[in-house]
Structures are given as C-alpha cells and as structure tokens.
Amino acid sequence: MKRHFDELSQDERLSDGESRFRMNVFNASLDIINSQLSQRFTSMRETNELFQAIHPGTLNRAQDNALHQHAQRLADHYSRDVSPSFPVQLLAFRACFKTELAKEPSVKDMAKMLIVDHSSMAATFSEVCTALLLYITVPVTVATAECSFSKLKLIKTYLRSSMGQEGLSGLAALSIENSRARKLDLSSVVDDFAERKALKMNFKW
C-alpha cells in the first residue's frame, strides 16, 4: 500500500526486471566503484603531498625554509631509506642545478637528468637520488603488482620448477614489458650477447 510522498512504502516491490537490475546490480556496482576510487585517490594524494619536496614546481618556487620543512617531513617518514642530511642536500642540489630544474617538467625527467645525464654528481647528491627513486617506483595502483604475480603463474610452471631466480626475473621482465620487448632489434641483441660471451683470443697465423 502506498503512503504519503514523504513516507517510505515498505510493501512495494520492483516487478520490472530492468528496474530490479538497475537497483540491485548496476547502482550497487557504481557505489562500490565510487568508494574504491575515492580511497585510492586519497592514498595517492597523501603520497603526492609527502613527496612535495622533490616536485619540480616546489624546487623552482619554494623558499628555503619551506623546502627544508617539506624535505624534513619526507626524511622523517622514510627514515630507514633517507638520511637526516637529505634537506641540506636538497637545498644544495637546487642551488647547483637551478637552470636545469627550470626545464624539467616532471620528477621522472629530473631523475634522468641527475642519475643519467649528470651521473658524476649522483654520488654527491646520493640522498636526493634515493628520494627520486622512491617516488618513481611507488606504484600508482596495485594493478602492476597484481599483473606481475599473475605473470608468474604463466612463466614458472611445473616444467620449469628448477628455474633459478635470475632466469625467472628475466623472463618475467620480458613478459610484463612485452610491448617494449617486441620493439627490440633481435640482431643487435644477439650480436651483443655473442660479443660478451665470446672468448677473446688473438690467434697468430
């Protein structure tokens, strides 16, 4: 029996199959997806704020005191990986690479600039390198880790039960990064492998 507009009708049932599916399945799935996305984005936002000290925008615009505070918070949170000298190193790193930092749009490019392009300075700013590597290796979601574990089921079967860790890691990397592996020039890879494994002996005729 229906009641007034502001009261709930306890005895009303959905007789239409489409309406019942929308209410019990579709709307319920949307609620679950919405809550999961909110939780994940909240975690990502917290991680992003924690690594605010090494963002290019912060390094280019923040004052020394503010940058030191952000760096100190990061060093306190990752005390097992980053030493207390990280805030001082970060200030020195900004002063040394001020021109280069203005051209780097992301943390990944900044890490490439320091670790690859200026590898001789990486030992000087070792704590900055550690913080950069920590940031770029933090997974955005758990999908990458779940994909890695699902690949292991396909790689290490009972026929490969005696496979070592090095071979398993290599096959897993090829399987996970198959899109990049397909673009490799196999001829150059074979030539490089043969050159490294060849016995270099000078024969005199």
mmCIF file of C-alpha atoms in Angstrom, residues 76-184:
data_model
loop_
_atom_site.group_PDB
_atom_site.id
_atom_site.type_symbol
_atom_site.label_atom_id
_atom_site.label_comp_id
_atom_site.label_asym_id
_atom_site.label_seq_id
_atom_site.Cartn_x
_atom_site.Cartn_y
_atom_site.Cartn_z
ATOM 1 C CA ASP A 76 61.282 11.578 8.883
ATOM 2 C CA HIS A 77 58.710 9.406 7.112
ATOM 3 C CA TYR A 78 61.339 7.348 5.238
ATOM 4 C CA SER A 79 63.946 7.366 7.990
ATOM 5 C CA ARG A 80 65.180 3.875 7.021
ATOM 6 C CA ASP A 81 65.911 4.903 3.434
ATOM 7 C CA VAL A 82 66.727 8.621 3.586
ATOM 8 C CA SER A 83 69.302 10.033 5.997
ATOM 9 C CA PRO A 84 68.791 13.227 8.062
ATOM 10 C CA SER A 85 71.160 15.073 5.705
ATOM 11 C CA PHE A 86 68.564 14.967 2.914
ATOM 12 C CA PRO A 87 67.153 18.511 3.490
ATOM 13 C CA VAL A 88 70.635 20.053 3.271
ATOM 14 C CA GLN A 89 71.461 18.013 0.166
ATOM 15 C CA LEU A 90 68.205 19.054 -1.489
ATOM 16 C CA LEU A 91 68.946 22.744 -0.939
ATOM 17 C CA ALA A 92 72.434 22.270 -2.368
ATOM 18 C CA PHE A 93 71.010 20.298 -5.289
ATOM 19 C CA ARG A 94 68.626 23.130 -6.147
ATOM 20 C CA ALA A 95 71.400 25.698 -5.984
ATOM 21 C CA CYS A 96 73.672 23.583 -8.195
ATOM 22 C CA PHE A 97 71.086 22.679 -10.887
ATOM 23 C CA LYS A 98 68.843 25.737 -10.774
ATOM 24 C CA THR A 99 68.941 26.282 -14.545
ATOM 25 C CA GLU A 100 68.376 22.610 -15.398
ATOM 26 C CA LEU A 101 65.488 22.239 -12.918
ATOM 27 C CA ALA A 102 63.551 25.009 -14.637
ATOM 28 C CA LYS A 103 63.461 22.890 -17.806
ATOM 29 C CA GLU A 104 62.344 19.605 -16.203
ATOM 30 C CA PRO A 105 58.533 19.140 -16.181
ATOM 31 C CA SER A 106 58.333 16.007 -14.014
ATOM 32 C CA VAL A 107 60.125 14.045 -11.301
ATOM 33 C CA LYS A 108 60.959 11.317 -13.817
ATOM 34 C CA ASP A 109 62.755 13.779 -16.089
ATOM 35 C CA MET A 110 64.531 15.263 -13.100
ATOM 36 C CA ALA A 111 65.723 11.814 -12.008
ATOM 37 C CA LYS A 112 67.003 11.117 -15.535
ATOM 38 C CA MET A 113 68.808 14.440 -15.530
ATOM 39 C CA LEU A 114 70.627 13.688 -12.273
ATOM 40 C CA ILE A 115 71.223 9.927 -12.482
ATOM 41 C CA VAL A 116 71.843 9.541 -16.228
ATOM 42 C CA ASP A 117 72.871 12.888 -17.702
ATOM 43 C CA HIS A 118 74.941 14.002 -14.675
ATOM 44 C CA SER A 119 75.937 10.608 -13.286
ATOM 45 C CA SER A 120 79.187 12.015 -11.890
ATOM 46 C CA MET A 121 77.141 14.170 -9.482
ATOM 47 C CA ALA A 122 74.866 11.338 -8.348
ATOM 48 C CA ALA A 123 77.287 10.309 -5.595
ATOM 49 C CA THR A 124 77.379 13.874 -4.286
ATOM 50 C CA PHE A 125 73.588 14.018 -4.008
ATOM 51 C CA SER A 126 73.023 10.387 -3.049
ATOM 52 C CA GLU A 127 70.086 11.118 -0.729
ATOM 53 C CA VAL A 128 68.346 13.136 -3.450
ATOM 54 C CA CYS A 129 68.792 10.185 -5.824
ATOM 55 C CA THR A 130 67.266 7.869 -3.231
ATOM 56 C CA ALA A 131 64.233 10.138 -2.779
ATOM 57 C CA LEU A 132 63.739 10.410 -6.549
ATOM 58 C CA LEU A 133 63.947 6.638 -6.989
ATOM 59 C CA LEU A 134 61.494 6.119 -4.136
ATOM 60 C CA TYR A 135 58.972 8.409 -5.794
ATOM 61 C CA ILE A 136 59.167 6.958 -9.306
ATOM 62 C CA THR A 137 58.995 3.370 -8.014
ATOM 63 C CA VAL A 138 55.914 3.890 -5.833
ATOM 64 C CA PRO A 139 53.120 2.230 -7.842
ATOM 65 C CA VAL A 140 50.145 4.420 -8.657
ATOM 66 C CA THR A 141 47.848 1.425 -8.198
ATOM 67 C CA VAL A 142 48.295 -2.218 -7.264
ATOM 68 C CA ALA A 143 47.462 -3.293 -10.818
ATOM 69 C CA THR A 144 51.155 -3.553 -11.774
ATOM 70 C CA ALA A 145 51.951 -5.753 -8.795
ATOM 71 C CA GLU A 146 48.908 -7.954 -9.435
ATOM 72 C CA CYS A 147 49.914 -8.252 -13.096
ATOM 73 C CA SER A 148 53.398 -9.372 -12.034
ATOM 74 C CA PHE A 149 52.034 -12.131 -9.801
ATOM 75 C CA SER A 150 49.624 -13.316 -12.488
ATOM 76 C CA LYS A 151 52.502 -13.500 -14.971
ATOM 77 C CA LEU A 152 54.479 -15.710 -12.587
ATOM 78 C CA LYS A 153 51.778 -18.369 -12.824
ATOM 79 C CA LEU A 154 52.222 -18.488 -16.594
ATOM 80 C CA ILE A 155 56.028 -18.459 -16.511
ATOM 81 C CA LYS A 156 57.028 -20.790 -13.690
ATOM 82 C CA THR A 157 55.078 -23.938 -14.469
ATOM 83 C CA TYR A 158 55.873 -27.431 -13.253
ATOM 84 C CA LEU A 159 58.070 -27.904 -16.337
ATOM 85 C CA ARG A 160 60.240 -25.005 -15.179
ATOM 86 C CA SER A 161 60.351 -25.884 -11.498
ATOM 87 C CA SER A 162 64.168 -25.871 -11.438
ATOM 88 C CA MET A 163 64.462 -22.350 -12.864
ATOM 89 C CA GLY A 164 66.752 -20.004 -10.951
ATOM 90 C CA GLN A 165 65.902 -16.526 -9.697
ATOM 91 C CA GLU A 166 67.907 -14.730 -12.379
ATOM 92 C CA GLY A 167 66.220 -16.576 -15.248
ATOM 93 C CA LEU A 168 62.791 -16.108 -13.678
ATOM 94 C CA SER A 169 63.354 -12.365 -13.251
ATOM 95 C CA GLY A 170 64.472 -12.042 -16.862
ATOM 96 C CA LEU A 171 61.503 -13.933 -18.282
ATOM 97 C CA ALA A 172 59.108 -12.004 -16.029
ATOM 98 C CA ALA A 173 60.516 -8.676 -17.247
ATOM 99 C CA LEU A 174 60.155 -9.771 -20.881
ATOM 100 C CA SER A 175 56.604 -10.969 -20.287
ATOM 101 C CA ILE A 176 55.449 -7.888 -18.382
ATOM 102 C CA GLU A 177 57.137 -5.437 -20.774
ATOM 103 C CA ASN A 178 56.225 -7.404 -23.889
ATOM 104 C CA SER A 179 55.217 -4.289 -25.818
ATOM 105 C CA ARG A 180 58.724 -2.874 -25.430
ATOM 106 C CA ALA A 181 60.369 -6.260 -25.921
ATOM 107 C CA ARG A 182 58.707 -6.680 -29.323
ATOM 108 C CA LYS A 183 60.340 -3.441 -30.495
ATOM 109 C CA LEU A 184 63.869 -4.655 -29.745
#
